[in-house]
Coordinates of C-alpha atoms and ligand atoms in Angstrom, one line a residue:
Chain A
M1 CA 143.6 -244.8 74.2
P2 CA 144.1 -242.3 77.1
L3 CA 144.0 -239.5 74.5
R4 CA 140.8 -240.8 73.0
L5 CA 139.3 -241.2 76.5
L6 CA 140.2 -237.6 77.4
K7 CA 138.8 -236.3 74.1
Y8 CA 135.6 -238.3 74.7
G9 CA 135.3 -237.0 78.3
L10 CA 135.8 -233.3 77.3
S11 CA 133.6 -233.4 74.2
R12 CA 130.4 -231.5 74.6
D13 CA 128.1 -233.9 72.7
Y14 CA 129.5 -237.3 73.6
P15 CA 126.9 -239.9 73.2
V16 CA 125.9 -240.5 76.8
S17 CA 122.5 -242.1 77.0
G18 CA 120.9 -242.9 80.3
D19 CA 118.6 -245.9 80.2
I20 CA 115.9 -244.0 81.8
P21 CA 115.5 -240.3 80.8
A22 CA 115.2 -237.6 83.4
T23 CA 111.7 -236.5 84.3
P24 CA 110.4 -234.2 81.5
E25 CA 107.9 -231.4 81.7
L26 CA 104.3 -232.6 82.2
K27 CA 102.1 -232.2 79.1
P28 CA 98.5 -231.1 79.6
A29 CA 97.1 -234.4 78.4
Y30 CA 98.0 -238.0 77.6
D31 CA 96.0 -240.9 76.1
V32 CA 96.9 -243.0 79.1
V33 CA 97.9 -242.0 82.6
I34 CA 99.4 -244.7 84.8
I35 CA 99.5 -243.9 88.5
G36 CA 102.4 -245.6 90.2
G37 CA 105.9 -246.2 88.8
G38 CA 106.4 -249.7 90.3
G39 CA 106.9 -252.8 88.3
H40 CA 103.2 -253.1 87.5
G41 CA 102.8 -249.6 86.1
L42 CA 106.0 -249.8 84.1
S43 CA 105.1 -253.2 82.7
C44 CA 101.8 -251.9 81.6
A45 CA 103.4 -248.9 80.0
H46 CA 105.9 -251.2 78.1
H47 CA 103.1 -253.4 76.8
L48 CA 101.0 -250.4 75.7
A49 CA 103.8 -248.9 73.8
K50 CA 105.3 -252.1 72.3
Y51 CA 102.2 -254.2 71.6
H52 CA 99.4 -251.7 71.2
G53 CA 101.2 -248.7 69.6
I54 CA 99.9 -246.5 72.4
R55 CA 102.8 -244.1 73.1
S56 CA 101.1 -241.1 74.6
V57 CA 101.5 -242.5 78.0
A58 CA 102.7 -240.9 81.3
V59 CA 103.7 -242.9 84.3
L60 CA 103.3 -240.8 87.4
E61 CA 105.4 -241.9 90.4
K62 CA 105.3 -239.9 93.6
G63 CA 108.7 -241.0 94.8
Y64 CA 111.6 -242.5 92.9
L65 CA 111.3 -245.2 90.2
A66 CA 110.1 -248.6 91.7
G67 CA 110.9 -247.6 95.3
G68 CA 107.6 -249.1 96.6
N69 CA 107.0 -252.8 97.1
T70 CA 108.8 -253.6 93.9
A71 CA 112.0 -252.7 95.7
R72 CA 111.0 -254.5 98.9
N73 CA 109.8 -257.9 97.8
T74 CA 111.6 -261.2 98.3
T75 CA 111.1 -262.1 94.6
T76 CA 109.3 -265.5 94.8
I77 CA 108.0 -266.4 91.4
R78 CA 105.6 -269.4 91.2
S79 CA 102.2 -270.6 90.0
N80 CA 101.3 -273.3 92.6
Y81 CA 98.1 -271.7 93.7
I82 CA 94.7 -273.3 94.6
T83 CA 92.0 -272.0 92.2
A84 CA 91.9 -272.8 88.5
E85 CA 91.6 -269.1 87.7
G86 CA 94.6 -268.2 89.8
I87 CA 96.8 -271.0 88.5
A88 CA 96.0 -270.2 84.9
F89 CA 96.9 -266.5 85.5
Y90 CA 100.1 -267.0 87.4
K91 CA 101.3 -269.7 85.0
E92 CA 101.2 -267.2 82.2
G93 CA 103.2 -264.9 84.6
V94 CA 105.9 -267.6 85.1
E95 CA 106.1 -268.2 81.4
L96 CA 106.7 -264.5 80.7
F97 CA 109.5 -264.5 83.3
E98 CA 111.1 -267.4 81.4
R99 CA 111.5 -265.1 78.4
L100 CA 111.8 -261.7 80.2
S101 CA 115.6 -261.1 79.8
Q102 CA 115.1 -261.4 76.0
E103 CA 112.0 -259.3 76.0
L104 CA 113.7 -256.5 77.8
D105 CA 117.2 -257.0 76.4
F106 CA 118.3 -256.7 80.0
N107 CA 119.4 -259.5 82.4
V108 CA 116.7 -259.8 85.0
M109 CA 118.6 -262.8 86.5
F110 CA 115.7 -265.1 86.4
S111 CA 116.7 -268.3 88.3
Q112 CA 114.2 -271.1 88.0
R113 CA 115.5 -273.3 90.8
G114 CA 112.2 -274.6 92.1
Q115 CA 110.2 -274.0 95.3
L116 CA 109.8 -276.6 98.1
T117 CA 107.0 -276.0 100.5
L118 CA 107.1 -278.1 103.7
A119 CA 104.3 -279.8 105.5
H120 CA 104.5 -280.6 109.2
T121 CA 100.9 -281.8 109.5
E122 CA 98.6 -284.3 107.7
A123 CA 96.2 -281.5 107.0
T124 CA 98.9 -279.6 105.1
M125 CA 99.8 -282.8 103.2
R126 CA 96.1 -283.1 102.1
S127 CA 96.1 -279.5 100.9
F128 CA 99.3 -280.2 99.0
H129 CA 97.7 -283.1 97.2
M130 CA 94.9 -280.8 96.0
R131 CA 97.3 -278.1 94.9
A132 CA 99.5 -280.7 93.0
E133 CA 96.5 -282.1 91.2
M134 CA 95.1 -278.7 90.2
G135 CA 98.6 -277.6 89.1
K136 CA 99.2 -280.7 87.0
H137 CA 95.8 -280.5 85.5
L138 CA 96.6 -276.9 84.3
G139 CA 100.0 -277.8 83.0
T140 CA 102.3 -276.6 85.7
R141 CA 105.1 -278.6 87.3
T142 CA 103.8 -279.2 90.8
E143 CA 104.0 -282.5 92.7
V144 CA 103.8 -283.9 96.2
V145 CA 107.1 -285.4 97.5
D146 CA 107.5 -287.6 100.6
Q147 CA 110.1 -287.3 103.3
K148 CA 112.8 -289.0 101.2
G149 CA 112.0 -286.6 98.3
V150 CA 112.3 -283.6 100.6
E151 CA 115.7 -284.9 101.9
E152 CA 116.9 -285.3 98.3
L153 CA 115.8 -281.9 97.3
C154 CA 117.2 -280.1 100.3
P155 CA 119.7 -282.3 102.2
L156 CA 120.5 -279.7 104.8
L157 CA 117.0 -279.4 106.2
N158 CA 116.3 -280.4 109.8
M159 CA 113.6 -283.1 109.3
D160 CA 112.9 -283.1 113.0
Y161 CA 112.1 -286.9 112.9
G162 CA 109.9 -287.8 115.9
G163 CA 109.7 -284.2 116.9
P164 CA 106.7 -281.9 117.1
L165 CA 107.6 -280.3 113.8
E166 CA 108.6 -283.4 111.9
I167 CA 108.5 -282.7 108.1
L168 CA 106.0 -285.1 106.6
G169 CA 106.6 -284.2 103.0
G170 CA 106.5 -281.3 100.6
L171 CA 105.0 -279.6 97.6
W172 CA 107.7 -279.4 94.9
H173 CA 107.2 -276.8 92.3
A174 CA 109.9 -277.0 89.7
D175 CA 108.5 -273.9 87.9
G176 CA 109.3 -271.7 90.9
G177 CA 112.2 -269.3 91.0
T178 CA 113.4 -265.8 91.6
A179 CA 114.5 -262.7 89.6
R180 CA 116.2 -259.5 90.3
H181 CA 113.3 -257.1 91.2
D182 CA 115.1 -253.8 90.4
A183 CA 116.2 -255.2 87.0
V184 CA 112.6 -256.1 86.1
A185 CA 111.4 -252.5 86.8
W186 CA 114.4 -250.8 85.2
G187 CA 114.1 -253.1 82.1
Y188 CA 110.5 -252.2 81.7
A189 CA 111.2 -248.5 82.3
A190 CA 114.0 -248.4 79.7
Q191 CA 112.0 -250.2 77.1
A192 CA 108.9 -248.1 77.7
S193 CA 110.8 -244.8 77.5
R194 CA 112.7 -245.9 74.4
R195 CA 109.2 -246.0 72.7
G196 CA 108.1 -242.6 73.9
V197 CA 106.5 -243.3 77.3
E198 CA 107.2 -240.5 79.8
I199 CA 108.2 -241.5 83.3
H200 CA 107.5 -238.7 85.8
Q201 CA 109.2 -239.2 89.1
R202 CA 108.4 -237.2 92.2
T203 CA 104.9 -236.6 90.7
E204 CA 102.2 -237.4 93.1
V205 CA 98.6 -237.8 92.2
Q206 CA 96.6 -235.9 94.8
G207 CA 93.1 -236.0 93.4
F208 CA 90.8 -236.8 90.4
E209 CA 88.5 -234.6 88.4
V210 CA 85.5 -236.8 87.9
V211 CA 82.7 -235.7 85.5
G212 CA 79.8 -238.1 85.3
D213 CA 81.3 -241.6 85.1
R214 CA 84.6 -240.5 83.7
V215 CA 87.9 -239.3 85.0
Q216 CA 88.6 -236.0 83.2
A217 CA 92.0 -235.4 84.7
V218 CA 94.2 -236.2 87.6
K219 CA 95.6 -233.5 89.9
T220 CA 99.2 -233.7 90.8
N221 CA 101.8 -231.7 92.8
R222 CA 103.1 -230.6 89.4
G223 CA 99.7 -229.6 87.9
R224 CA 96.7 -231.0 86.2
V225 CA 96.9 -233.7 83.6
A226 CA 94.0 -234.6 81.4
C227 CA 93.7 -238.3 80.5
G228 CA 91.9 -240.6 78.1
Q229 CA 92.3 -243.7 80.3
V230 CA 93.7 -244.0 83.8
L231 CA 95.3 -247.0 85.6
I232 CA 95.8 -247.3 89.3
A233 CA 98.8 -249.4 90.1
T234 CA 100.0 -247.8 93.4
G235 CA 100.8 -250.8 95.5
G236 CA 100.3 -250.2 99.2
M237 CA 98.5 -246.9 98.4
N238 CA 95.8 -248.5 96.2
Y239 CA 93.1 -248.1 98.7
D240 CA 94.0 -244.5 99.3
V241 CA 94.3 -243.5 95.6
A242 CA 91.2 -245.2 94.5
L243 CA 89.3 -243.5 97.3
M244 CA 90.3 -240.1 95.9
A245 CA 88.4 -241.1 92.8
G246 CA 85.4 -242.1 95.0
V247 CA 86.1 -245.9 94.6
E248 CA 86.2 -247.8 97.8
L249 CA 88.2 -251.0 97.5
P250 CA 87.9 -254.1 99.8
I251 CA 91.5 -253.6 100.9
R252 CA 93.2 -253.3 104.2
C253 CA 96.8 -252.3 104.6
Y254 CA 99.2 -254.4 106.6
P255 CA 103.0 -254.1 106.8
L256 CA 105.0 -257.1 105.5
Q257 CA 108.6 -257.5 106.7
A258 CA 111.6 -259.3 105.5
M259 CA 115.3 -259.5 106.3
V260 CA 118.6 -260.9 104.9
T261 CA 121.7 -262.4 106.6
Q262 CA 125.3 -261.7 105.8
P263 CA 126.5 -263.4 102.6
L264 CA 127.4 -267.1 103.0
K265 CA 128.8 -269.7 100.7
P266 CA 126.1 -271.1 98.3
W267 CA 124.3 -273.9 100.2
L268 CA 120.6 -273.5 99.4
D269 CA 119.6 -273.9 95.8
T270 CA 115.8 -274.2 96.1
L271 CA 113.3 -271.8 97.6
V272 CA 112.1 -273.3 100.9
S273 CA 109.0 -272.4 102.8
S274 CA 107.2 -273.8 105.8
V275 CA 103.5 -273.4 106.2
S276 CA 103.4 -274.1 110.0
L277 CA 106.4 -271.9 110.8
H278 CA 105.3 -269.0 108.6
T279 CA 108.9 -268.7 107.4
Y280 CA 110.5 -268.9 104.0
L281 CA 114.1 -268.7 102.9
V282 CA 116.0 -268.3 99.6
Q283 CA 119.7 -267.7 99.1
S284 CA 120.4 -264.7 96.8
S285 CA 123.0 -264.8 94.1
R286 CA 125.2 -262.7 96.5
G287 CA 125.0 -265.5 99.1
E288 CA 122.7 -263.6 101.5
V289 CA 119.8 -265.6 102.9
V290 CA 116.6 -263.8 102.3
I291 CA 114.0 -264.6 105.0
G292 CA 110.4 -263.7 105.0
G293 CA 107.1 -264.7 106.5
G294 CA 103.5 -263.7 107.0
S295 CA 102.1 -260.1 107.3
D296 CA 102.1 -258.2 110.5
P297 CA 99.2 -259.2 112.7
Y298 CA 97.3 -255.8 112.6
Q299 CA 96.5 -253.1 110.1
L300 CA 99.0 -250.2 109.7
Y301 CA 100.2 -247.7 107.2
S302 CA 103.9 -248.0 108.1
T303 CA 107.1 -249.4 106.9
R304 CA 108.7 -249.8 110.3
S305 CA 110.2 -253.2 111.2
T306 CA 109.7 -254.9 114.6
L307 CA 111.8 -257.0 116.8
D308 CA 108.9 -259.4 117.3
M309 CA 108.9 -260.3 113.6
K310 CA 112.7 -260.6 113.4
E311 CA 112.6 -263.0 116.4
H312 CA 109.8 -265.0 114.7
L313 CA 111.6 -265.3 111.4
A314 CA 114.9 -266.1 113.0
K315 CA 113.3 -268.8 115.0
G316 CA 111.7 -270.4 112.0
A317 CA 114.9 -270.2 110.0
V318 CA 117.1 -271.7 112.7
H319 CA 114.6 -274.4 113.3
L320 CA 114.7 -275.5 109.6
F321 CA 118.5 -275.0 109.3
P322 CA 120.0 -275.1 112.8
F323 CA 123.5 -274.1 111.5
L324 CA 122.1 -270.6 110.8
Q325 CA 122.3 -269.8 114.5
G326 CA 125.0 -267.2 115.0
V327 CA 124.7 -265.9 111.4
R328 CA 124.3 -262.1 111.5
L329 CA 121.4 -260.1 110.0
L330 CA 122.5 -257.5 107.5
R331 CA 119.3 -255.7 106.7
Q332 CA 115.6 -255.6 107.5
W333 CA 112.8 -253.7 105.9
A334 CA 109.0 -253.6 105.4
G335 CA 106.5 -252.6 102.8
I336 CA 102.8 -251.7 103.1
T337 CA 100.8 -254.4 101.4
D338 CA 97.2 -253.9 100.1
M339 CA 95.5 -257.1 101.3
T340 CA 92.2 -258.3 99.8
P341 CA 89.8 -260.6 101.7
D342 CA 90.6 -263.6 99.4
Y343 CA 94.3 -263.1 98.8
S344 CA 93.7 -262.6 95.1
P345 CA 94.2 -259.3 93.2
I346 CA 91.6 -256.9 91.9
M347 CA 92.2 -256.3 88.1
G348 CA 89.9 -254.8 85.5
A349 CA 87.1 -252.3 85.5
S350 CA 86.1 -249.8 88.2
P351 CA 82.8 -248.1 88.6
L352 CA 84.2 -245.3 86.4
A353 CA 84.3 -245.9 82.7
N354 CA 87.9 -245.0 82.0
L355 CA 89.5 -245.8 85.3
W356 CA 91.1 -249.3 85.5
L357 CA 92.4 -251.2 88.5
D358 CA 95.6 -253.2 88.9
C359 CA 95.3 -253.4 92.7
G360 CA 95.1 -255.7 95.7
W361 CA 98.5 -257.2 95.1
G362 CA 99.2 -257.6 98.7
T363 CA 102.1 -259.8 99.5
W364 CA 102.2 -261.7 96.2
G365 CA 102.3 -259.3 93.2
F366 CA 105.9 -259.3 92.1
K367 CA 105.6 -262.6 90.2
A368 CA 102.7 -261.0 88.3
T369 CA 104.5 -257.9 87.2
P370 CA 104.9 -259.1 83.5
V371 CA 101.5 -260.8 83.2
A372 CA 99.5 -258.0 84.9
G373 CA 101.2 -255.4 82.8
K374 CA 100.5 -257.3 79.6
R375 CA 96.9 -258.1 80.4
M376 CA 96.1 -254.6 81.8
A377 CA 97.6 -253.0 78.7
Q378 CA 95.4 -255.3 76.5
T379 CA 92.4 -254.2 78.7
I380 CA 93.1 -250.5 78.3
A381 CA 93.9 -250.8 74.6
E382 CA 90.8 -252.8 73.7
G383 CA 88.5 -251.2 76.2
R384 CA 87.4 -254.6 77.6
V385 CA 88.6 -257.1 80.0
P386 CA 90.1 -260.3 78.5
D387 CA 88.8 -263.7 79.8
I388 CA 91.8 -264.5 81.8
L389 CA 91.3 -261.4 84.0
K390 CA 87.5 -261.6 84.4
P391 CA 87.5 -263.7 87.5
F392 CA 89.6 -261.0 89.3
A393 CA 86.9 -258.3 88.8
L394 CA 86.0 -256.0 91.7
E395 CA 82.4 -257.2 91.4
R396 CA 83.4 -260.7 92.6
F397 CA 82.9 -259.4 96.2
E398 CA 79.3 -258.4 95.4
T399 CA 78.5 -261.7 93.7
F400 CA 80.3 -263.7 96.4
R401 CA 82.6 -265.3 93.8
L402 CA 85.7 -265.1 95.8
L403 CA 89.0 -266.6 94.7
N404 CA 90.4 -267.9 97.9
E405 CA 94.2 -268.2 97.7
M406 CA 94.9 -267.7 101.4
G407 CA 96.2 -271.3 101.9
A408 CA 98.6 -270.9 99.0
T409 CA 99.8 -267.4 99.9
A410 CA 100.1 -266.7 103.6
A411 CA 103.4 -268.3 104.3
S412 CA 105.2 -267.9 100.9
H413 CA 104.6 -265.0 98.7
Chain B
M1 CA 108.3 -255.4 122.6
K2 CA 105.3 -253.2 122.1
L3 CA 102.9 -253.1 125.0
L4 CA 99.1 -252.9 124.9
T5 CA 97.1 -252.0 127.9
C6 CA 94.3 -254.4 128.4
P7 CA 91.3 -252.9 130.3
M8 CA 91.1 -256.0 132.4
N9 CA 94.7 -257.2 132.7
G10 CA 96.7 -254.1 132.4
P11 CA 99.8 -253.6 130.2
R12 CA 100.9 -256.8 128.4
N13 CA 103.1 -257.7 125.5
I14 CA 101.4 -257.2 122.2
D15 CA 101.9 -260.8 121.2
E16 CA 99.4 -261.8 123.9
F17 CA 96.7 -260.0 121.9
Q18 CA 94.9 -260.7 118.7
S19 CA 93.5 -258.0 116.4
F20 CA 90.0 -258.5 115.0
G21 CA 89.9 -255.3 112.9
P22 CA 87.8 -252.2 112.9
V23 CA 84.4 -252.1 114.5
R24 CA 81.6 -252.0 111.8
A25 CA 77.9 -251.5 112.1
R26 CA 76.0 -254.8 111.8
P27 CA 73.3 -254.7 109.3
D28 CA 69.9 -256.3 109.9
P29 CA 70.2 -259.7 108.2
N30 CA 66.5 -259.7 107.3
A31 CA 66.5 -256.3 105.6
T32 CA 69.8 -256.1 103.8
A33 CA 70.4 -256.6 100.1
D34 CA 73.3 -258.8 99.0
R35 CA 75.2 -255.8 97.9
D36 CA 75.2 -254.3 101.4
W37 CA 76.0 -257.7 103.0
S38 CA 79.1 -257.9 100.8
R39 CA 80.1 -254.4 101.9
H40 CA 79.7 -255.5 105.5
L41 CA 81.7 -258.6 105.0
F42 CA 84.5 -257.4 102.9
R43 CA 85.1 -253.6 103.4
A44 CA 86.6 -252.5 106.7
E45 CA 87.8 -249.1 107.6
N46 CA 91.2 -248.5 106.1
R47 CA 91.5 -244.7 105.9
K48 CA 94.7 -243.2 107.1
G49 CA 93.4 -242.1 110.5
I50 CA 92.1 -243.2 113.8
V51 CA 90.0 -246.4 114.1
I52 CA 88.2 -248.2 116.8
E53 CA 88.9 -251.8 116.6
W54 CA 88.3 -255.1 118.3
W55 CA 91.1 -256.8 120.2
R56 CA 91.3 -260.0 122.3
H57 CA 93.6 -260.7 125.1
V58 CA 94.2 -264.4 124.2
P59 CA 95.1 -266.0 127.5
S60 CA 92.0 -264.6 129.2
N61 CA 89.8 -264.6 126.1
Y62 CA 88.7 -261.1 126.9
F63 CA 87.4 -259.0 124.0
F64 CA 87.8 -255.2 124.3
L65 CA 88.2 -252.1 122.1
A66 CA 91.2 -250.0 121.2
E67 CA 91.3 -246.6 119.5
R68 CA 94.5 -246.6 117.4
D69 CA 96.1 -244.4 114.8
L70 CA 96.6 -246.4 111.6
V71 CA 99.6 -244.3 110.6
S72 CA 101.6 -243.6 113.8
N73 CA 100.4 -246.9 115.4
E74 CA 99.8 -244.9 118.6
V75 CA 97.1 -246.5 120.8
I76 CA 95.0 -243.6 122.1
R77 CA 93.0 -245.6 124.5
T78 CA 91.6 -249.1 125.2
F79 CA 88.2 -249.7 126.8
D80 CA 85.6 -252.2 127.7
V81 CA 82.8 -253.1 125.3
S82 CA 80.2 -251.5 127.6
E83 CA 81.8 -248.1 126.8
L84 CA 81.4 -248.5 123.0
P85 CA 79.8 -245.2 121.8
E86 CA 77.2 -246.5 119.4
R87 CA 76.5 -250.2 119.6
A88 CA 75.0 -250.7 116.2
Ligands
FAD501 C1 108.5 -257.6 102.3 C2 107.7 -258.0 101.0 C3 108.0 -259.2 100.4 C4 107.3 -259.6 99.3 N1 107.6 -260.7 98.7 C5 107.0 -261.1 97.5 C6 107.4 -262.3 96.8 O1 108.3 -263.0 97.3 N2 106.8 -262.6 95.6 C7 105.8 -261.8 95.1 O2 105.3 -262.1 94.0 N3 105.4 -260.6 95.7 C8 106.0 -260.3 96.9 N4 105.6 -259.1 97.5 C9 104.5 -258.3 96.9 C10 105.1 -257.4 95.8 O3 106.2 -256.7 96.3 C11 104.0 -256.4 95.3 O4 102.8 -257.0 95.2 C12 104.4 -255.8 94.0 O5 105.7 -255.4 94.0 C13 103.5 -254.7 93.6 O6 104.0 -254.0 92.5 P1 103.3 -252.6 92.1 O7 104.1 -252.1 91.0 O8 101.9 -252.8 92.0 O9 103.5 -251.7 93.4 P2 104.7 -250.9 94.0 O10 106.0 -251.4 93.6 O11 104.5 -250.6 95.4 O12 104.6 -249.5 93.1 C14 103.6 -248.6 93.4 C15 104.2 -247.2 93.2 O13 103.1 -246.2 93.3 C16 103.6 -245.1 93.9 N5 102.5 -244.3 94.4 C17 101.8 -244.5 95.5 N6 100.9 -243.5 95.7 C18 101.0 -242.6 94.6 C19 100.4 -241.4 94.2 N7 99.4 -240.9 94.9 N8 100.8 -240.8 93.0 C20 101.8 -241.4 92.3 N9 102.5 -242.5 92.7 C21 102.1 -243.1 93.8 C22 104.6 -245.6 95.0 O14 105.5 -244.6 95.3 C23 105.2 -246.8 94.3 O15 106.4 -246.6 93.7 C24 106.3 -258.7 98.7 C25 106.0 -257.5 99.3 C26 106.8 -257.1 100.4 C27 106.5 -255.8 101.1

């Protein structure tokens, strides 16, 4: 055995195969250029190659693979939204997650342990009833639970009986869960590159060559790349990148922060979020408690963290689980989120004929990584937008057909 | 904690303030097509650069303006509404 190992180590052509090949030379042209090597761009590349036979695809990523919001999110996966259009779309997303480890031949650690959203006011309870009925109608597992139900689902919660933040009930979403964010991106990248997709890291798109209503080529720090079709999937930079092509999106950038505690014994098996406290918690498989909340209160292109937000999140977490006081924080971080006015994404056509948008994912897009990639690949391959994506068109803002998901998004992504 | 200088109350903790987003020109409601209304409602300045935006000091309910860099987060100045350059 040691001899074989030594021989293997010294051999010139031992069969080492990285999952994700090193960045190759840029070719002068590709059928499809995907801008942004986050989960969404990689998922689209995978679906183009595997299901539509389109393999002349380049994913251009300005930094390292999936280092944007894909690396920063708190991995809530759920479909308990408000609008019929939203629920139908995110439901397909959850279903794809249920099969994702098989699809990618890579363990994405999908853990469907359910999400419990808490109501501290009657108004919130009413909104939960509406969400539960919509959810049931569309075939998701979403129901309202009373105080006893909350206690059974999460016995360690501080119910605050008689207090100002008494928990009146909850929205129980048995379909909710988490997955390992990096694994999702790596899995898509590995599958896509196995089928011939090129992933170009440290390749920044700096401009577009637009002729008439078409993008002829994109300009990068490594040269010009001509393209048949182009997809923008650049997360927090979506506004910026689209603007380079002359497309002004209804997006404003806000930082979104999160943090984790030191690892603890397993004690929290559901995802828990509180609408009034703007705080949500989930325990990772390592035992760390991931804590997140709402976006920063003003626009900013920055990934700095603030003490204010940490105080706010710690206060919410300690209120819900008082025994967390004294637990240490291990890490904190932030991402720049591309927020739309109605808390729904912008997917589909742009004013340019061959430029497609997978934008406006704000604080809620990780859960849609499989479904957005699948449906955007279909859109690009067929040259038309499938019905399930039509409500998310950019034109909805001109026709005032907004998809308001704010109430189902602001406190739990 | 970050401080913001209110033109009326002086430097205060940022959490006493509420941001109302970049100033935008108000179109004439009687002479504006739907398309332009939607622009007015839904598109606010988001370029990487300096914006003039509305803020409110919540306890005193005083609205004022701030000039702020959207990348560095530096507040260049704050001023009263009467000093707004072009009141559209
Ligand atoms: C703190 C935090 C918590 C979150 N929690 C959740 C959650 O619990 N559940 C959920 O569903 N969503 C959550 N989100 C949102 C989610 O992370 C994003 O919506 C999602 O990851 C977007 O994926 P993406 O691939 O579109 O973008 P990204 O992962 O950001 O990828 C975009 C890529 O484009 C690259 N890029 C940018 N500009 C250029 C350019 N000019 N040229 C080339 N490449 C470029 C970037 O470097 C980046 O890697 C959270 C976000 C944050 C910040």
